Short mmCIF file of C-alpha atoms in Angstrom, two decimals:
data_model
loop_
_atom_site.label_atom_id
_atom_site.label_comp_id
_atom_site.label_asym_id
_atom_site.label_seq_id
_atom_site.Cartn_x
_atom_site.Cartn_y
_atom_site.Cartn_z
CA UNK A 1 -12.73 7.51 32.57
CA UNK A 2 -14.51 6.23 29.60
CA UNK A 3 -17.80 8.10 30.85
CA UNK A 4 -14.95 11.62 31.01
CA UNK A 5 -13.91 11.29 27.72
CA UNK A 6 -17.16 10.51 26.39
CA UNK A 7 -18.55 14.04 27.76
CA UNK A 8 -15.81 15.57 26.47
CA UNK A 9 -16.37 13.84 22.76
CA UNK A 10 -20.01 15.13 23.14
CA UNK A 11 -18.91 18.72 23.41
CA UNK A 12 -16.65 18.83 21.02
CA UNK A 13 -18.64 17.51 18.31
CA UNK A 14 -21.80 20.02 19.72
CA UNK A 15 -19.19 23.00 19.31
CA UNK A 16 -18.45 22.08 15.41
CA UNK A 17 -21.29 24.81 14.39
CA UNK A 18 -18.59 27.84 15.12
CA UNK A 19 -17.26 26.69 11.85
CA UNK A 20 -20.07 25.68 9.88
CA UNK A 21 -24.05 26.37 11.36
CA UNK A 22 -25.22 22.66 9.49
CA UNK A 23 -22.78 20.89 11.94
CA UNK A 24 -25.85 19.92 14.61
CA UNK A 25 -25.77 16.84 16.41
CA UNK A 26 -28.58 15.70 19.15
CA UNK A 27 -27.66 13.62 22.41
CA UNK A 28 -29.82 10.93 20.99
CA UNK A 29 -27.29 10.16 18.19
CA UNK A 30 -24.36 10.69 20.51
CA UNK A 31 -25.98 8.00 23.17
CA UNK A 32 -26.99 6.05 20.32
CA UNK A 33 -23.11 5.52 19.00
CA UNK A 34 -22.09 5.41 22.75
CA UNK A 35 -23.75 2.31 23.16
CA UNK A 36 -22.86 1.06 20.03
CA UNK A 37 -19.20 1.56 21.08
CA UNK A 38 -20.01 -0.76 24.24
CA UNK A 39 -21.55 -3.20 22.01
CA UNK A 40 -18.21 -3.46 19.50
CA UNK A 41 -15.53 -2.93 22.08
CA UNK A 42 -12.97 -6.02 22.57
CA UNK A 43 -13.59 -7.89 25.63
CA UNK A 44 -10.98 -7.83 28.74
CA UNK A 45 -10.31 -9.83 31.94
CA UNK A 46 -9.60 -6.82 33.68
CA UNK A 47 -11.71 -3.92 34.38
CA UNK A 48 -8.55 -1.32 33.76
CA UNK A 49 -7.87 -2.90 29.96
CA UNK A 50 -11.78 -3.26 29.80
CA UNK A 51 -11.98 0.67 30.36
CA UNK A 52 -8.92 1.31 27.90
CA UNK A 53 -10.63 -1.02 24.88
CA UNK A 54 -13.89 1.20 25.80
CA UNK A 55 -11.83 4.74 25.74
CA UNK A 56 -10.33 3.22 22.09
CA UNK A 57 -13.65 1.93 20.45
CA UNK A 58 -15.58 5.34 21.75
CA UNK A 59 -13.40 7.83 20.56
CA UNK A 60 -13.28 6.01 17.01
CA UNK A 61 -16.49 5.03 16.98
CA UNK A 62 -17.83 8.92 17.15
CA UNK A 63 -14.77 10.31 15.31
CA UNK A 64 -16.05 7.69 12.06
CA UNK A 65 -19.70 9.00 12.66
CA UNK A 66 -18.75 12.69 12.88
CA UNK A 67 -15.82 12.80 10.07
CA UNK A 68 -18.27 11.22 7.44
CA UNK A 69 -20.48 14.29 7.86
CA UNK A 70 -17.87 16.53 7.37
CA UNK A 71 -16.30 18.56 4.89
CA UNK A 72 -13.20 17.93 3.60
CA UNK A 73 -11.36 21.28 4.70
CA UNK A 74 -12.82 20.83 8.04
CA UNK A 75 -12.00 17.31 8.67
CA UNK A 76 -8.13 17.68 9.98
CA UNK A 77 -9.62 20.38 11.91
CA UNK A 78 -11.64 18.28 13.75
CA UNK A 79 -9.17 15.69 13.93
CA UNK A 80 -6.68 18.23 15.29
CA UNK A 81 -9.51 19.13 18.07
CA UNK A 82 -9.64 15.50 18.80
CA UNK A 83 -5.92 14.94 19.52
CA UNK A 84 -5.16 18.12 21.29
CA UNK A 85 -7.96 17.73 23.69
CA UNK A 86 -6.86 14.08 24.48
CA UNK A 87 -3.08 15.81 25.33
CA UNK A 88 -4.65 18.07 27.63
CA UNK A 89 -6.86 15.93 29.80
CA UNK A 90 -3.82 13.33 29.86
CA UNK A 91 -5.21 10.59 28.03
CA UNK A 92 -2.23 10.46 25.54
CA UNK A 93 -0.13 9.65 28.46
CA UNK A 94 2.56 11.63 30.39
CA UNK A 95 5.04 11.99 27.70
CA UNK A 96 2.42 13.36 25.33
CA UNK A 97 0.94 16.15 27.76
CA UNK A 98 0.36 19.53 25.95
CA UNK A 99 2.02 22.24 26.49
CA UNK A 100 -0.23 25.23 26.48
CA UNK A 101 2.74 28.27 25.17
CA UNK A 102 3.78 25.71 22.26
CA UNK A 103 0.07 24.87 21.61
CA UNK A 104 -0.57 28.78 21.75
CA UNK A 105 2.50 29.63 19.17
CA UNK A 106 1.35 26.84 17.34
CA UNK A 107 -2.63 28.39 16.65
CA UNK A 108 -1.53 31.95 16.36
CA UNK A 109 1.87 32.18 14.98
CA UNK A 110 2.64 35.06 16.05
CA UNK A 111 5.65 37.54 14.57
CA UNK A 112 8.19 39.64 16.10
CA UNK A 113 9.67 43.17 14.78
CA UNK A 114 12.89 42.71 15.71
CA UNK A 115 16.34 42.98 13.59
CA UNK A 116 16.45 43.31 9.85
CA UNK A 117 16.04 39.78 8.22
CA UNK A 118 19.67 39.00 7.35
CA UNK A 119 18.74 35.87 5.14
CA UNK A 120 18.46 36.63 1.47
CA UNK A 121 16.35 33.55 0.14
CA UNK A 122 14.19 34.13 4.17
CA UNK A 123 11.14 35.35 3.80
CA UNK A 124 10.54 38.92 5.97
CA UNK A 125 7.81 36.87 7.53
CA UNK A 126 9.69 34.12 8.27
CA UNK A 127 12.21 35.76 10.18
CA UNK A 128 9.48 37.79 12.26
CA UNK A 129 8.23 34.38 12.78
CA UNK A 130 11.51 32.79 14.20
CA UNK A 131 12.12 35.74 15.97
CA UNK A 132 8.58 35.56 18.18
CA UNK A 133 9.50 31.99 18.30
CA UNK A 134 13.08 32.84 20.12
CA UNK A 135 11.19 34.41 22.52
CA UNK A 136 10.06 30.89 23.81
CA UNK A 137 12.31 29.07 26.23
CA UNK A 138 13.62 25.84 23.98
CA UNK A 139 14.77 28.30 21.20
CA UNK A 140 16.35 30.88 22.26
CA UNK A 141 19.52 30.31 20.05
CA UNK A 142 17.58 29.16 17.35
CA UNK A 143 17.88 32.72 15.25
CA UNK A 144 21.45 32.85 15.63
CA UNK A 145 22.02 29.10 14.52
CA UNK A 146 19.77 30.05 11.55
CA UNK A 147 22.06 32.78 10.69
CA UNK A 148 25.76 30.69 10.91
CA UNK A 149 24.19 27.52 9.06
CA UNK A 150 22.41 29.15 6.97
CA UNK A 151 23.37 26.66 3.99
CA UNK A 152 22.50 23.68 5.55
CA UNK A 153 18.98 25.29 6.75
CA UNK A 154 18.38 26.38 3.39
CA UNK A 155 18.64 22.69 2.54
CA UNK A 156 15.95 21.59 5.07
CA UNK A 157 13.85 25.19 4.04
CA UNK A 158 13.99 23.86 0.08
CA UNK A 159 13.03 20.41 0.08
CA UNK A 160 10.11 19.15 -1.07
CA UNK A 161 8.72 17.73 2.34
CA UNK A 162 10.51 19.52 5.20
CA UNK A 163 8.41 18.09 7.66
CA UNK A 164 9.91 14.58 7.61
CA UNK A 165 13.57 15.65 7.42
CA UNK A 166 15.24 16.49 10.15
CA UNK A 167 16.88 19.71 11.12
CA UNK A 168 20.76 21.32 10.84
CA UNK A 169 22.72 20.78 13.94
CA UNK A 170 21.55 19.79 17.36
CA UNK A 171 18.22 21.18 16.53
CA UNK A 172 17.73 17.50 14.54
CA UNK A 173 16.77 16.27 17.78
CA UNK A 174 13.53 18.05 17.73
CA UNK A 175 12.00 14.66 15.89
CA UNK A 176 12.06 13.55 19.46
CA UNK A 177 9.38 16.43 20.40
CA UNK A 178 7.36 16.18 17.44
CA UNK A 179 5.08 19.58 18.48
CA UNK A 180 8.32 21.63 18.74
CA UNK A 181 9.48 20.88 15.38
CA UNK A 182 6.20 21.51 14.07
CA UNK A 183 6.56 25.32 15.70
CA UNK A 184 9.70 25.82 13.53
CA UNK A 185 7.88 24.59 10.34
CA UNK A 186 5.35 26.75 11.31
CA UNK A 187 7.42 29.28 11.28
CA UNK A 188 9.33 28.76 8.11
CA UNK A 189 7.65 26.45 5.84
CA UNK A 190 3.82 27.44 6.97
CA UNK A 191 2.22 25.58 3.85
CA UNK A 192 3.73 22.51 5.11
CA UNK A 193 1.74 22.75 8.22
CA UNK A 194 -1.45 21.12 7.46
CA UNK A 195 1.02 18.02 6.28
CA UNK A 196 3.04 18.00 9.40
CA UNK A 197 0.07 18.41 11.68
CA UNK A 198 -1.49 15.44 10.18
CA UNK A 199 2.18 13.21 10.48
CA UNK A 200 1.88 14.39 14.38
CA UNK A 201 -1.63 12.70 14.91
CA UNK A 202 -0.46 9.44 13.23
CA UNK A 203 2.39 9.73 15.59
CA UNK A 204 0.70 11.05 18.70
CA UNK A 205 -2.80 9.44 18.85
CA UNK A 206 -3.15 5.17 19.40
CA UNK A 207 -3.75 3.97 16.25
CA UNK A 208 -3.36 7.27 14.31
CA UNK A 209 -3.57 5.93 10.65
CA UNK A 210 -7.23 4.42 11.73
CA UNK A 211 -7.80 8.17 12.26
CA UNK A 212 -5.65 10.02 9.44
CA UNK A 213 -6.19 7.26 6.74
CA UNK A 214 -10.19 6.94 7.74
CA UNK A 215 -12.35 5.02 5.24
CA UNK A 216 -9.35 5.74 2.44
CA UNK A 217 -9.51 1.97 1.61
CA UNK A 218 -13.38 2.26 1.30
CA UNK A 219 -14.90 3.64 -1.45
CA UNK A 220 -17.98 6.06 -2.38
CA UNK A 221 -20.08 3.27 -2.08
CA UNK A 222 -18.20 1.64 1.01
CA UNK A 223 -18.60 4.17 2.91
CA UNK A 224 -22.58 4.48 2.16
CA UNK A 225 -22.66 0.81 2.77
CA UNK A 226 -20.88 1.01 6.59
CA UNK A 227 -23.08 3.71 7.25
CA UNK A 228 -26.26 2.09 6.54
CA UNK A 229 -24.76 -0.60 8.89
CA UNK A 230 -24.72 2.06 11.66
CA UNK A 231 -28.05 3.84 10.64
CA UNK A 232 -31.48 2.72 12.47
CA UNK A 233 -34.47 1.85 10.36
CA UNK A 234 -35.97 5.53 12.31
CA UNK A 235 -33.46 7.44 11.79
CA UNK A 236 -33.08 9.25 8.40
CA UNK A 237 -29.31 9.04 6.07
CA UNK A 238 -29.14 12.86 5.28
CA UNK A 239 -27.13 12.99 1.82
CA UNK A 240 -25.77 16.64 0.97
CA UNK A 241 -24.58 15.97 -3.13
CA UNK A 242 -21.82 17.95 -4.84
CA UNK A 243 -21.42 17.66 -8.63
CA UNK A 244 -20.94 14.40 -10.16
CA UNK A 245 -21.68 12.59 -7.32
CA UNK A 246 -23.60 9.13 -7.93
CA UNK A 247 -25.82 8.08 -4.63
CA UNK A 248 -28.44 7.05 -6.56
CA UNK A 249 -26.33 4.64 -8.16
CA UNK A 250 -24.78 3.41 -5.15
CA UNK A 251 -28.51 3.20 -3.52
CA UNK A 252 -29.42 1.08 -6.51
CA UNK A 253 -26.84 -1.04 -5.88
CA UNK A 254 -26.88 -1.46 -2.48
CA UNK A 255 -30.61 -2.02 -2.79
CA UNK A 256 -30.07 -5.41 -5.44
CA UNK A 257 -27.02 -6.59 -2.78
CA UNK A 258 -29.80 -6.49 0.25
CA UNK A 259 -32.83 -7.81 -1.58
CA UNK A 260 -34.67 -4.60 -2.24
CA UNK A 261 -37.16 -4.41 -5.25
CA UNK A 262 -37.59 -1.19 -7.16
CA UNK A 263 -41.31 -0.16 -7.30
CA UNK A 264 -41.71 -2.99 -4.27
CA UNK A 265 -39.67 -3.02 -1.58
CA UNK A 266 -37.30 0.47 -2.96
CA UNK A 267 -39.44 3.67 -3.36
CA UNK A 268 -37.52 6.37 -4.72
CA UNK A 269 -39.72 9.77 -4.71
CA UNK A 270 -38.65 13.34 -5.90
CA UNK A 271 -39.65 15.84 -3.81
CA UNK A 272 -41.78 18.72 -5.05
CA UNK A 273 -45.50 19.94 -5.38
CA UNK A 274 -47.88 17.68 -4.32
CA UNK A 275 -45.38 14.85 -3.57
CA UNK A 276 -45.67 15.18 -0.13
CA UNK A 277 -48.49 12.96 -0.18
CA UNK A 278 -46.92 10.70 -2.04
CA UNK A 279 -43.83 10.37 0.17
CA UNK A 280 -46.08 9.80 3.37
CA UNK A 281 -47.56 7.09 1.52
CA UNK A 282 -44.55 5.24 1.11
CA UNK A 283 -43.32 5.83 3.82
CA UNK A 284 -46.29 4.80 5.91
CA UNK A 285 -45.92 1.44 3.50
CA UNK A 286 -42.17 1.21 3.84
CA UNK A 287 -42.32 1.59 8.25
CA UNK A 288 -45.44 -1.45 8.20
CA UNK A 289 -43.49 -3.65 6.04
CA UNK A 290 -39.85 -2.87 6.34
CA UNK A 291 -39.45 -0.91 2.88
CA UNK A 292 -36.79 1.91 2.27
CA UNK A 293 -37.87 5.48 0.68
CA UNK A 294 -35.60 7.40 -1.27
CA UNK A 295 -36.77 11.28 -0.55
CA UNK A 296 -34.93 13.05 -3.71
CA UNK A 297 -34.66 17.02 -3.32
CA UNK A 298 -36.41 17.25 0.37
CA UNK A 299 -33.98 21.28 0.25
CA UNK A 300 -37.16 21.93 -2.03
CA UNK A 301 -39.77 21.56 0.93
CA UNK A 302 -38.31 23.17 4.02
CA UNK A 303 -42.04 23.42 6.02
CA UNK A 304 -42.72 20.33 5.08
CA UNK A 305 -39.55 18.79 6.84
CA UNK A 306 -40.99 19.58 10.16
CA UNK A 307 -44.05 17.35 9.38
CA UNK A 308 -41.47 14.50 8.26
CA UNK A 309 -39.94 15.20 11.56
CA UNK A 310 -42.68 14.57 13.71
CA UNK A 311 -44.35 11.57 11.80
CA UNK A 312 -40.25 9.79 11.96
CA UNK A 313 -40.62 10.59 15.81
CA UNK A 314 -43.86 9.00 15.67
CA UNK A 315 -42.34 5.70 13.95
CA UNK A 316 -39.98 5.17 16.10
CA UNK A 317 -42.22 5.67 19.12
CA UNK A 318 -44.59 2.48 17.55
CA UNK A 319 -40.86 0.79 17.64
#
């Protein structure tokens, strides 16, 4: 099971370039956090919980590596990926098993030309919406209840967080099947979506707020400090900066807390003509005596990454 899931983690994370080409990850790094995962995972004095603590500590384990690479509008996507493939293979349990029409109505939402909307405050698109989604078995009535309690849906349709209250009449019951009330607030409260998909992993997925809520206690310079606990000293910490953001700060910091000298034991360089001497230089120093380097602006020598490449592949060969 654990070795199922763990194939399944590996393609998922490999098929994250469809959305954005810079998402690459090598088997190396996925067999690298694999074993780490063996390494953490709670010990058990029985092979079946011994498998379940593995299944837990893999699939967070990767999730924390991949999700701190990502970018922000992409990261419930991924988590979404994550939960929905667990529900299909079964790993979620019985009562969480996905059902493929409600999982299809839930990606497309699709619309329905049908009757004239006969709401007044309903969106046209709404009502297309609801009527593609009476189509489905489990709401058949659910137009015509719309229309005779109309008050009391316009209730649930105005508040502030529609998500978390429950529905008019006996459709309240859907907070019982979590992914069918998220198909009606698909259909009539779609910017809510994003919010109620993320409520449904917390519920669906062991442990959910270690997933939804990841690193949220850490900060900036938290985060940079767990992540140098899971790097290698051969295997480079890639940082992509947006404006305003301090690494070098948190570097410096982080450097003083583990007994790194500036000038020393520290080498900062930034990258340009002729520096590439420079950085192999240090970085020679740095792999002999257990330095870090600080490569500033490498995006401004692309061919000279390659080299990089190949002398890092050479350090880590020497072990």
């Amino acid at each position: 099971p654990v070795a199922s899931e763990g194939a399944m983690l590996y393609f998922l994370l490999t098929g994250l370039n469809h959305i954005e080409h810079m998402y690459q990850y090598s088997l190396d790094s996925f067999v690298f956090y694999f074993f780490k995962a063996i390494e953490r995972a709670v010990a058990a004095d029985t092979v079946s919980q011994r498998v379940l603590n593995l299944q837990s500590c893999l699939r967070l384990t990767i999730f924390t590596m991949v999700n701190r690479g990502l970018f922000v509008a992409h990261k419930l996507i991924f988590l979404s990926q994550l939960t929905f493939s667990l529900m299909k293979r079964g790993n979620l349990g019985e009562d969480n098993l996905l059902n493929d029409v409600h999982f299809q109505f839930l990606l497309r939402g699709p619309r329905k030309v049908g009757d004239e909307n006969p709401i007044s405050w309903l969106p046209k698109s709404s009502w297309e919406s609801i009527l593609a989604l009476c189509d489905l078995e489990e709401f058949t009535k659910l137009g015509s209840d719309l229309v005779e309690a109309a008050p009391r849906f316009r209730e649930w349709f105005s508040h502030v967080t529609p998500e978390t209250e429950k529905l008019p009449l006996d459709w309240a019951g859907l907070d019982r099947q979590p992914i069918q009330k998220m198909l009606v607030v698909r259909c009539l409260r779609p910017d809510r979506v994003a919010t109620a998909l993320l409520n449904f992993v917390r519920l669906v997925l062991p442990d959910g707020n270690a997933y939804a809520h990841l690193d949220s206690n850490l900060s900036s310079k938290g985060i940079i400090d767990s992540s140098l606990a899971d790097s290698t000293a051969s295997t480079p910490i890639y940082f992509m900066l947006t404006p305003g953001a301090n690494i070098m700060g948190y570097l410096d910091e982080l450097a003083v807390k583990y007994d790194y000298v500036a000038f020393e034991t520290y080498h900062s360089v930034s990258m340009g003509q002729g520096q590439d001497v420079v950085a192999m230089r240090n970085l020679d120093l740095a792999h002999r005596n257990g330095h870090w380097v600080i490569l500033n602006n490498v995006h401004l020598m692309p061919k000279w990454l390659i080299e990089l490449e190949k002398q890092l592949d050479e350090y880590a060969n020497e072990g």
